[in-house]
């Protein structure tokens, strides 16, 4: 823009402001103030979320002497990657990572499969006591799983079906310590956060016009074929979001993992025991009862936390399109 054009635009602005009795200037100042406040709020929220992660990244590359050096704040003075090697050794990372991937992936797929069927049923079909059963779904969301932990423990510790196993073998089955109880709960929509997935999927299907299904019925499609070929393709965004939630919650779960999967090494359980494992390792190496310092334990814990978060971030990078699409469509339709 030339100097003459800029001068003309500037004078034209003040001329329009004079004709509007100062309204144009007030509007411009107000818009600028709103943008500045929005930037400050967004920057503050992003800083609150990202600052702990950046702090963990910085600490994970520090030697133990840097942790107690008041001069070192964010940038390590003695850069090292030994903390990652130590954390991987203490967590048995490669073995735990494979187990966690298998468990989280299979559980998430099973949960989304059954929750999709149940959510679609609540959205489209009428059956006896429908409101009562949906209230039970909401109770699954509201009631913490810790309340029924004793019942779950006893149920799977002495598992039986109509007394058949006890009649045949003389005693009920003990399913604790295996992944089978968790598969059974997930298949019955009683797994981790299953009630929430049913609610989300139900809300999504309720906002799809029924005319789509009616047109498919006219063309000769049955109920199952309509669900598979018409409804499921439209539900990809919400299914992607529910899958991400199911995978991440299972990836970081400690309650059900301790309750059922005690013999299976998972990254979440390995991280919870990393402090004790570090103390045992130092005692074995030093040959004494010397315990690691609190700062070094926190350093190794932060390093292990980052090693757990990275696979989830990679998964999100591949699924972010469907996740964002689900959020945008939810904001428009619901």
Short mmCIF file of N, CA and C in Angstrom, two decimals, residues 123-263:
data_model
loop_
_atom_site.label_atom_id
_atom_site.label_comp_id
_atom_site.label_asym_id
_atom_site.label_seq_id
_atom_site.Cartn_x
_atom_site.Cartn_y
_atom_site.Cartn_z
N UNK A 123 -31.39 -45.49 20.57
CA UNK A 123 -31.75 -44.35 19.74
C UNK A 123 -32.88 -44.63 18.78
N UNK A 124 -33.03 -45.89 18.34
CA UNK A 124 -33.94 -46.17 17.24
C UNK A 124 -35.09 -47.13 17.56
N UNK A 125 -34.99 -47.93 18.58
CA UNK A 125 -36.00 -48.97 18.81
C UNK A 125 -36.74 -48.71 20.11
N UNK A 126 -37.97 -49.20 20.15
CA UNK A 126 -38.79 -49.15 21.35
C UNK A 126 -38.89 -50.56 21.94
N UNK A 127 -38.70 -50.67 23.23
CA UNK A 127 -38.78 -51.97 23.89
C UNK A 127 -39.22 -51.74 25.34
N UNK A 128 -39.70 -52.76 26.01
CA UNK A 128 -40.22 -52.59 27.37
C UNK A 128 -39.16 -52.04 28.32
N UNK A 129 -39.60 -51.14 29.19
CA UNK A 129 -38.75 -50.53 30.23
C UNK A 129 -37.53 -49.83 29.63
N UNK A 130 -37.72 -49.20 28.48
CA UNK A 130 -36.59 -48.54 27.82
C UNK A 130 -36.01 -47.43 28.68
N UNK A 131 -36.84 -46.60 29.29
CA UNK A 131 -36.35 -45.50 30.12
C UNK A 131 -35.65 -46.03 31.37
N UNK A 132 -36.17 -47.11 31.90
CA UNK A 132 -35.52 -47.70 33.09
C UNK A 132 -34.12 -48.19 32.75
N UNK A 133 -33.98 -48.90 31.63
CA UNK A 133 -32.67 -49.42 31.25
C UNK A 133 -31.70 -48.29 30.92
N UNK A 134 -32.22 -47.21 30.31
CA UNK A 134 -31.32 -46.09 30.03
C UNK A 134 -30.91 -45.39 31.33
N UNK A 135 -31.81 -45.37 32.30
CA UNK A 135 -31.42 -44.84 33.62
C UNK A 135 -30.33 -45.69 34.24
N UNK A 136 -30.37 -46.99 34.02
CA UNK A 136 -29.30 -47.87 34.51
C UNK A 136 -27.98 -47.54 33.82
N UNK A 137 -28.06 -47.20 32.52
CA UNK A 137 -26.84 -46.79 31.80
C UNK A 137 -26.26 -45.54 32.44
N UNK A 138 -27.12 -44.59 32.77
CA UNK A 138 -26.64 -43.36 33.41
C UNK A 138 -26.06 -43.66 34.79
N UNK A 139 -26.61 -44.63 35.49
CA UNK A 139 -26.05 -45.01 36.79
C UNK A 139 -24.65 -45.58 36.65
N UNK A 140 -24.41 -46.30 35.55
CA UNK A 140 -23.07 -46.81 35.30
C UNK A 140 -22.08 -45.67 35.15
N UNK A 141 -22.55 -44.55 34.56
CA UNK A 141 -21.68 -43.38 34.40
C UNK A 141 -21.44 -42.69 35.74
N UNK A 142 -22.50 -42.60 36.55
CA UNK A 142 -22.43 -41.81 37.79
C UNK A 142 -21.73 -42.56 38.92
N UNK A 143 -22.05 -43.85 39.09
CA UNK A 143 -21.53 -44.61 40.22
C UNK A 143 -20.06 -44.96 40.00
N UNK A 144 -19.17 -44.61 40.92
CA UNK A 144 -17.74 -44.97 40.76
C UNK A 144 -17.56 -46.49 40.82
N UNK A 145 -16.62 -47.01 40.04
CA UNK A 145 -16.41 -48.47 40.05
C UNK A 145 -15.89 -48.99 41.39
N UNK A 146 -15.30 -48.10 42.20
CA UNK A 146 -14.78 -48.55 43.49
C UNK A 146 -15.90 -49.06 44.41
N UNK A 147 -17.13 -48.57 44.19
CA UNK A 147 -18.24 -48.98 45.05
C UNK A 147 -18.56 -50.45 44.87
N UNK A 148 -18.41 -50.96 43.65
CA UNK A 148 -18.75 -52.36 43.39
C UNK A 148 -17.50 -53.24 43.29
N UNK A 149 -16.38 -52.74 43.76
CA UNK A 149 -15.13 -53.50 43.63
C UNK A 149 -15.19 -54.81 44.44
N UNK A 150 -15.79 -54.77 45.63
CA UNK A 150 -15.88 -55.98 46.44
C UNK A 150 -16.74 -57.04 45.75
N UNK A 151 -17.86 -56.60 45.19
CA UNK A 151 -18.74 -57.55 44.48
C UNK A 151 -18.04 -58.14 43.26
N UNK A 152 -17.31 -57.29 42.53
CA UNK A 152 -16.58 -57.79 41.36
C UNK A 152 -15.52 -58.80 41.76
N UNK A 153 -14.81 -58.50 42.84
CA UNK A 153 -13.76 -59.42 43.31
C UNK A 153 -14.36 -60.79 43.66
N UNK A 154 -15.43 -60.79 44.44
CA UNK A 154 -16.04 -62.05 44.85
C UNK A 154 -16.67 -62.79 43.66
N UNK A 155 -17.25 -62.01 42.75
CA UNK A 155 -17.93 -62.65 41.61
C UNK A 155 -16.94 -63.41 40.73
N UNK A 156 -15.79 -62.79 40.44
CA UNK A 156 -14.84 -63.44 39.55
C UNK A 156 -13.87 -64.35 40.32
N UNK A 157 -13.78 -64.18 41.63
CA UNK A 157 -12.97 -65.12 42.42
C UNK A 157 -13.69 -66.46 42.53
N UNK A 158 -15.01 -66.43 42.64
CA UNK A 158 -15.81 -67.65 42.72
C UNK A 158 -16.81 -67.66 41.55
N UNK A 159 -16.28 -67.61 40.34
CA UNK A 159 -17.11 -67.50 39.15
C UNK A 159 -17.80 -68.82 38.85
N UNK A 160 -19.09 -68.72 38.57
CA UNK A 160 -19.87 -69.90 38.23
C UNK A 160 -21.09 -69.46 37.42
N UNK A 161 -21.62 -70.35 36.61
CA UNK A 161 -22.82 -70.10 35.82
C UNK A 161 -23.87 -71.13 36.21
N UNK A 162 -24.84 -70.68 36.99
CA UNK A 162 -25.94 -71.54 37.44
C UNK A 162 -25.43 -72.80 38.17
N UNK A 163 -24.27 -72.70 38.80
CA UNK A 163 -23.72 -73.81 39.55
C UNK A 163 -23.16 -74.94 38.70
N UNK A 164 -22.98 -74.69 37.39
CA UNK A 164 -22.52 -75.75 36.48
C UNK A 164 -21.08 -76.14 36.79
N UNK A 165 -20.20 -75.15 36.92
CA UNK A 165 -18.78 -75.46 37.14
C UNK A 165 -18.56 -76.17 38.48
N UNK A 166 -19.27 -75.74 39.50
CA UNK A 166 -19.11 -76.39 40.80
C UNK A 166 -19.63 -77.81 40.77
N UNK A 167 -20.71 -78.06 40.00
CA UNK A 167 -21.25 -79.41 39.90
C UNK A 167 -20.31 -80.34 39.13
N UNK A 168 -19.61 -79.78 38.13
CA UNK A 168 -18.74 -80.61 37.30
C UNK A 168 -17.36 -80.79 37.93
N UNK A 169 -16.76 -79.70 38.38
CA UNK A 169 -15.38 -79.74 38.88
C UNK A 169 -15.29 -79.79 40.40
N UNK A 170 -16.38 -79.51 41.09
CA UNK A 170 -16.36 -79.53 42.54
C UNK A 170 -16.09 -78.19 43.17
N UNK A 171 -15.74 -77.18 42.38
CA UNK A 171 -15.47 -75.85 42.91
C UNK A 171 -15.66 -74.83 41.79
N UNK A 172 -16.01 -73.59 42.12
CA UNK A 172 -16.15 -72.55 41.10
C UNK A 172 -14.79 -72.16 40.53
N UNK A 173 -14.82 -71.40 39.43
CA UNK A 173 -13.59 -70.98 38.78
C UNK A 173 -13.04 -69.71 39.41
N UNK A 174 -11.74 -69.61 39.44
CA UNK A 174 -11.06 -68.40 39.89
C UNK A 174 -10.51 -67.69 38.66
N UNK A 175 -11.17 -66.62 38.23
CA UNK A 175 -10.78 -65.91 37.01
C UNK A 175 -9.89 -64.71 37.29
N UNK A 176 -9.60 -64.44 38.55
CA UNK A 176 -8.74 -63.30 38.85
C UNK A 176 -7.31 -63.60 38.42
N UNK A 177 -6.61 -62.54 38.01
CA UNK A 177 -5.25 -62.71 37.52
C UNK A 177 -5.17 -62.95 36.04
N UNK A 178 -6.32 -62.92 35.35
CA UNK A 178 -6.34 -63.08 33.89
C UNK A 178 -7.15 -61.94 33.30
N UNK A 179 -7.10 -61.83 31.99
CA UNK A 179 -7.82 -60.76 31.31
C UNK A 179 -9.26 -61.14 30.99
N UNK A 180 -9.63 -62.40 31.20
CA UNK A 180 -10.97 -62.87 30.86
C UNK A 180 -12.08 -62.10 31.58
N UNK A 181 -11.97 -61.81 32.89
CA UNK A 181 -13.05 -61.03 33.53
C UNK A 181 -13.27 -59.67 32.88
N UNK A 182 -12.17 -59.03 32.48
CA UNK A 182 -12.32 -57.72 31.86
C UNK A 182 -13.00 -57.82 30.49
N UNK A 183 -12.70 -58.88 29.74
CA UNK A 183 -13.38 -59.10 28.47
C UNK A 183 -14.88 -59.35 28.71
N UNK A 184 -15.20 -60.13 29.73
CA UNK A 184 -16.61 -60.41 30.02
C UNK A 184 -17.34 -59.13 30.41
N UNK A 185 -16.72 -58.29 31.23
CA UNK A 185 -17.36 -57.03 31.63
C UNK A 185 -17.53 -56.09 30.44
N UNK A 186 -16.51 -56.00 29.59
CA UNK A 186 -16.60 -55.13 28.42
C UNK A 186 -17.66 -55.62 27.45
N UNK A 187 -17.76 -56.94 27.27
CA UNK A 187 -18.78 -57.50 26.38
C UNK A 187 -20.18 -57.27 26.93
N UNK A 188 -20.32 -57.13 28.24
CA UNK A 188 -21.61 -56.86 28.86
C UNK A 188 -21.86 -55.39 29.12
N UNK A 189 -21.05 -54.50 28.53
CA UNK A 189 -21.20 -53.04 28.67
C UNK A 189 -21.01 -52.58 30.11
N UNK A 190 -20.20 -53.28 30.87
CA UNK A 190 -19.90 -52.88 32.24
C UNK A 190 -18.42 -52.58 32.42
N UNK A 191 -17.71 -52.37 31.33
CA UNK A 191 -16.30 -52.04 31.40
C UNK A 191 -16.09 -50.59 31.79
N UNK A 192 -14.86 -50.14 31.68
CA UNK A 192 -14.48 -48.79 32.09
C UNK A 192 -15.14 -47.75 31.18
N UNK A 193 -16.02 -46.89 31.76
CA UNK A 193 -16.69 -45.78 31.07
C UNK A 193 -17.64 -46.24 29.96
N UNK A 194 -18.09 -47.48 29.97
CA UNK A 194 -18.98 -47.94 28.91
C UNK A 194 -20.29 -47.18 28.87
N UNK A 195 -20.81 -46.79 30.03
CA UNK A 195 -22.04 -46.02 30.05
C UNK A 195 -21.91 -44.70 29.31
N UNK A 196 -20.76 -44.06 29.42
CA UNK A 196 -20.53 -42.79 28.72
C UNK A 196 -20.52 -43.00 27.21
N UNK A 197 -19.89 -44.08 26.74
CA UNK A 197 -19.86 -44.34 25.30
C UNK A 197 -21.26 -44.61 24.76
N UNK A 198 -22.07 -45.36 25.51
CA UNK A 198 -23.45 -45.63 25.08
C UNK A 198 -24.22 -44.31 24.97
N UNK A 199 -24.05 -43.45 25.94
CA UNK A 199 -24.76 -42.17 25.93
C UNK A 199 -24.33 -41.32 24.73
N UNK A 200 -23.04 -41.23 24.47
CA UNK A 200 -22.55 -40.43 23.35
C UNK A 200 -23.04 -40.98 22.01
N UNK A 201 -22.97 -42.28 21.84
CA UNK A 201 -23.39 -42.89 20.58
C UNK A 201 -24.90 -42.76 20.40
N UNK A 202 -25.65 -42.93 21.48
CA UNK A 202 -27.10 -42.75 21.40
C UNK A 202 -27.45 -41.34 20.96
N UNK A 203 -26.81 -40.34 21.55
CA UNK A 203 -27.10 -38.96 21.17
C UNK A 203 -26.77 -38.70 19.70
N UNK A 204 -25.71 -39.30 19.22
CA UNK A 204 -25.33 -39.10 17.82
C UNK A 204 -26.37 -39.71 16.88
N UNK A 205 -26.78 -40.94 17.14
CA UNK A 205 -27.74 -41.60 16.27
C UNK A 205 -29.11 -40.93 16.33
N UNK A 206 -29.47 -40.36 17.46
CA UNK A 206 -30.76 -39.68 17.57
C UNK A 206 -30.83 -38.46 16.66
N UNK A 207 -29.69 -37.86 16.34
CA UNK A 207 -29.68 -36.67 15.51
C UNK A 207 -29.54 -36.98 14.02
N UNK A 208 -29.46 -38.24 13.66
CA UNK A 208 -29.46 -38.63 12.24
C UNK A 208 -30.91 -38.78 11.80
N UNK A 209 -31.31 -38.14 10.71
CA UNK A 209 -32.72 -38.22 10.27
C UNK A 209 -33.15 -39.66 10.02
N UNK A 210 -34.36 -39.99 10.49
CA UNK A 210 -34.90 -41.32 10.29
C UNK A 210 -35.23 -41.60 8.82
N UNK A 211 -35.34 -40.52 8.03
CA UNK A 211 -35.65 -40.71 6.61
C UNK A 211 -34.58 -41.52 5.89
N UNK A 212 -33.34 -41.44 6.36
CA UNK A 212 -32.28 -42.24 5.75
C UNK A 212 -32.56 -43.73 5.89
N UNK A 213 -32.97 -44.14 7.07
CA UNK A 213 -33.30 -45.55 7.29
C UNK A 213 -34.56 -45.95 6.53
N UNK A 214 -35.54 -45.06 6.52
CA UNK A 214 -36.78 -45.37 5.79
C UNK A 214 -36.51 -45.54 4.31
N UNK A 215 -35.63 -44.70 3.75
CA UNK A 215 -35.28 -44.84 2.32
C UNK A 215 -34.56 -46.16 2.08
N UNK A 216 -33.70 -46.57 3.03
CA UNK A 216 -33.00 -47.84 2.88
C UNK A 216 -33.99 -49.01 2.96
N UNK A 217 -35.00 -48.91 3.85
CA UNK A 217 -36.00 -49.97 3.94
C UNK A 217 -36.80 -50.09 2.64
N UNK A 218 -37.11 -48.94 2.04
CA UNK A 218 -37.84 -48.95 0.77
C UNK A 218 -37.02 -49.62 -0.32
N UNK A 219 -35.70 -49.42 -0.29
CA UNK A 219 -34.83 -50.02 -1.29
C UNK A 219 -34.57 -51.50 -1.04
N UNK A 220 -35.10 -52.05 0.03
CA UNK A 220 -34.99 -53.48 0.28
C UNK A 220 -33.98 -53.87 1.33
N UNK A 221 -33.37 -52.91 2.02
CA UNK A 221 -32.41 -53.23 3.07
C UNK A 221 -33.15 -53.64 4.35
N UNK A 222 -32.61 -54.64 5.03
CA UNK A 222 -33.14 -55.01 6.32
C UNK A 222 -32.55 -54.13 7.42
N UNK A 223 -32.93 -54.42 8.66
CA UNK A 223 -32.45 -53.61 9.78
C UNK A 223 -30.94 -53.71 9.94
N UNK A 224 -30.40 -54.92 9.89
CA UNK A 224 -28.96 -55.11 10.08
C UNK A 224 -28.18 -54.49 8.92
N UNK A 225 -28.64 -54.71 7.69
CA UNK A 225 -27.94 -54.17 6.53
C UNK A 225 -27.98 -52.65 6.52
N UNK A 226 -29.09 -52.07 6.94
CA UNK A 226 -29.19 -50.61 7.04
C UNK A 226 -28.23 -50.07 8.08
N UNK A 227 -28.14 -50.77 9.20
CA UNK A 227 -27.23 -50.33 10.26
C UNK A 227 -25.78 -50.37 9.79
N UNK A 228 -25.40 -51.44 9.08
CA UNK A 228 -24.00 -51.61 8.67
C UNK A 228 -23.64 -50.69 7.52
N UNK A 229 -24.51 -50.56 6.53
CA UNK A 229 -24.17 -49.85 5.31
C UNK A 229 -24.56 -48.37 5.31
N UNK A 230 -25.53 -48.00 6.12
CA UNK A 230 -26.01 -46.62 6.12
C UNK A 230 -25.59 -45.87 7.38
N UNK A 231 -25.85 -46.47 8.55
CA UNK A 231 -25.64 -45.75 9.80
C UNK A 231 -24.18 -45.74 10.25
N UNK A 232 -23.52 -46.88 10.16
CA UNK A 232 -22.13 -46.93 10.63
C UNK A 232 -21.19 -45.99 9.89
N UNK A 233 -21.26 -45.88 8.54
CA UNK A 233 -20.38 -44.91 7.87
C UNK A 233 -20.58 -43.48 8.35
N UNK A 234 -21.82 -43.09 8.66
CA UNK A 234 -22.06 -41.75 9.17
C UNK A 234 -21.56 -41.58 10.61
N UNK A 235 -21.42 -42.68 11.32
CA UNK A 235 -21.03 -42.62 12.73
C UNK A 235 -19.52 -42.72 12.94
N UNK A 236 -18.72 -42.67 11.88
CA UNK A 236 -17.27 -42.79 12.03
C UNK A 236 -16.68 -41.74 12.99
N UNK A 237 -17.09 -40.47 12.92
CA UNK A 237 -16.48 -39.48 13.84
C UNK A 237 -16.72 -39.81 15.31
N UNK A 238 -17.98 -40.14 15.68
CA UNK A 238 -18.26 -40.42 17.09
C UNK A 238 -17.61 -41.73 17.52
N UNK A 239 -17.53 -42.70 16.62
CA UNK A 239 -16.87 -43.96 16.97
C UNK A 239 -15.37 -43.75 17.16
N UNK A 240 -14.78 -42.86 16.35
CA UNK A 240 -13.36 -42.55 16.52
C UNK A 240 -13.10 -41.90 17.86
N UNK A 241 -13.97 -40.96 18.25
CA UNK A 241 -13.81 -40.30 19.55
C UNK A 241 -13.94 -41.29 20.69
N UNK A 242 -14.98 -42.14 20.63
CA UNK A 242 -15.18 -43.12 21.70
C UNK A 242 -14.02 -44.12 21.76
N UNK A 243 -13.49 -44.49 20.59
CA UNK A 243 -12.35 -45.41 20.58
C UNK A 243 -11.13 -44.76 21.24
N UNK A 244 -10.88 -43.49 20.93
CA UNK A 244 -9.76 -42.80 21.55
C UNK A 244 -9.93 -42.72 23.06
N UNK A 245 -11.15 -42.38 23.51
CA UNK A 245 -11.40 -42.33 24.96
C UNK A 245 -11.18 -43.70 25.59
N UNK A 246 -11.73 -44.74 24.95
CA UNK A 246 -11.60 -46.09 25.51
C UNK A 246 -10.14 -46.52 25.58
N UNK A 247 -9.39 -46.24 24.53
CA UNK A 247 -7.99 -46.66 24.49
C UNK A 247 -7.17 -45.91 25.55
N UNK A 248 -7.36 -44.60 25.63
CA UNK A 248 -6.55 -43.79 26.56
C UNK A 248 -6.90 -44.12 28.00
N UNK A 249 -8.19 -44.26 28.30
CA UNK A 249 -8.57 -44.58 29.68
C UNK A 249 -8.07 -45.96 30.09
N UNK A 250 -8.13 -46.90 29.17
CA UNK A 250 -7.59 -48.22 29.48
C UNK A 250 -6.07 -48.18 29.59
N UNK A 251 -5.43 -47.37 28.76
CA UNK A 251 -3.97 -47.25 28.76
C UNK A 251 -3.45 -46.76 30.11
N UNK A 252 -4.19 -45.83 30.71
CA UNK A 252 -3.75 -45.24 31.98
C UNK A 252 -4.50 -45.79 33.19
N UNK A 253 -5.36 -46.79 32.99
CA UNK A 253 -6.17 -47.30 34.10
C UNK A 253 -5.31 -48.04 35.11
N UNK A 254 -5.60 -47.82 36.37
CA UNK A 254 -4.92 -48.54 37.42
C UNK A 254 -5.86 -49.38 38.27
N UNK A 255 -7.15 -48.98 38.32
CA UNK A 255 -8.09 -49.68 39.20
C UNK A 255 -8.41 -51.08 38.69
N UNK A 256 -8.96 -51.17 37.47
CA UNK A 256 -9.31 -52.48 36.92
C UNK A 256 -8.07 -53.33 36.66
N UNK A 257 -6.97 -52.67 36.30
CA UNK A 257 -5.74 -53.42 36.04
C UNK A 257 -5.26 -54.12 37.30
N UNK A 258 -5.31 -53.42 38.44
CA UNK A 258 -4.91 -54.05 39.70
C UNK A 258 -5.92 -55.09 40.16
N UNK A 259 -7.20 -54.85 39.86
CA UNK A 259 -8.25 -55.75 40.33
C UNK A 259 -8.26 -57.07 39.58
N UNK A 260 -8.00 -57.02 38.26
CA UNK A 260 -8.12 -58.22 37.43
C UNK A 260 -6.81 -58.68 36.81
N UNK A 261 -5.94 -57.75 36.42
CA UNK A 261 -4.79 -58.09 35.60
C UNK A 261 -3.50 -58.07 36.39
N UNK A 262 -3.53 -58.60 37.61
CA UNK A 262 -2.35 -58.52 38.46
C UNK A 262 -1.14 -59.24 37.91
N UNK A 263 -1.32 -60.30 37.13
CA UNK A 263 -0.21 -61.08 36.61
C UNK A 263 0.27 -60.59 35.24
#
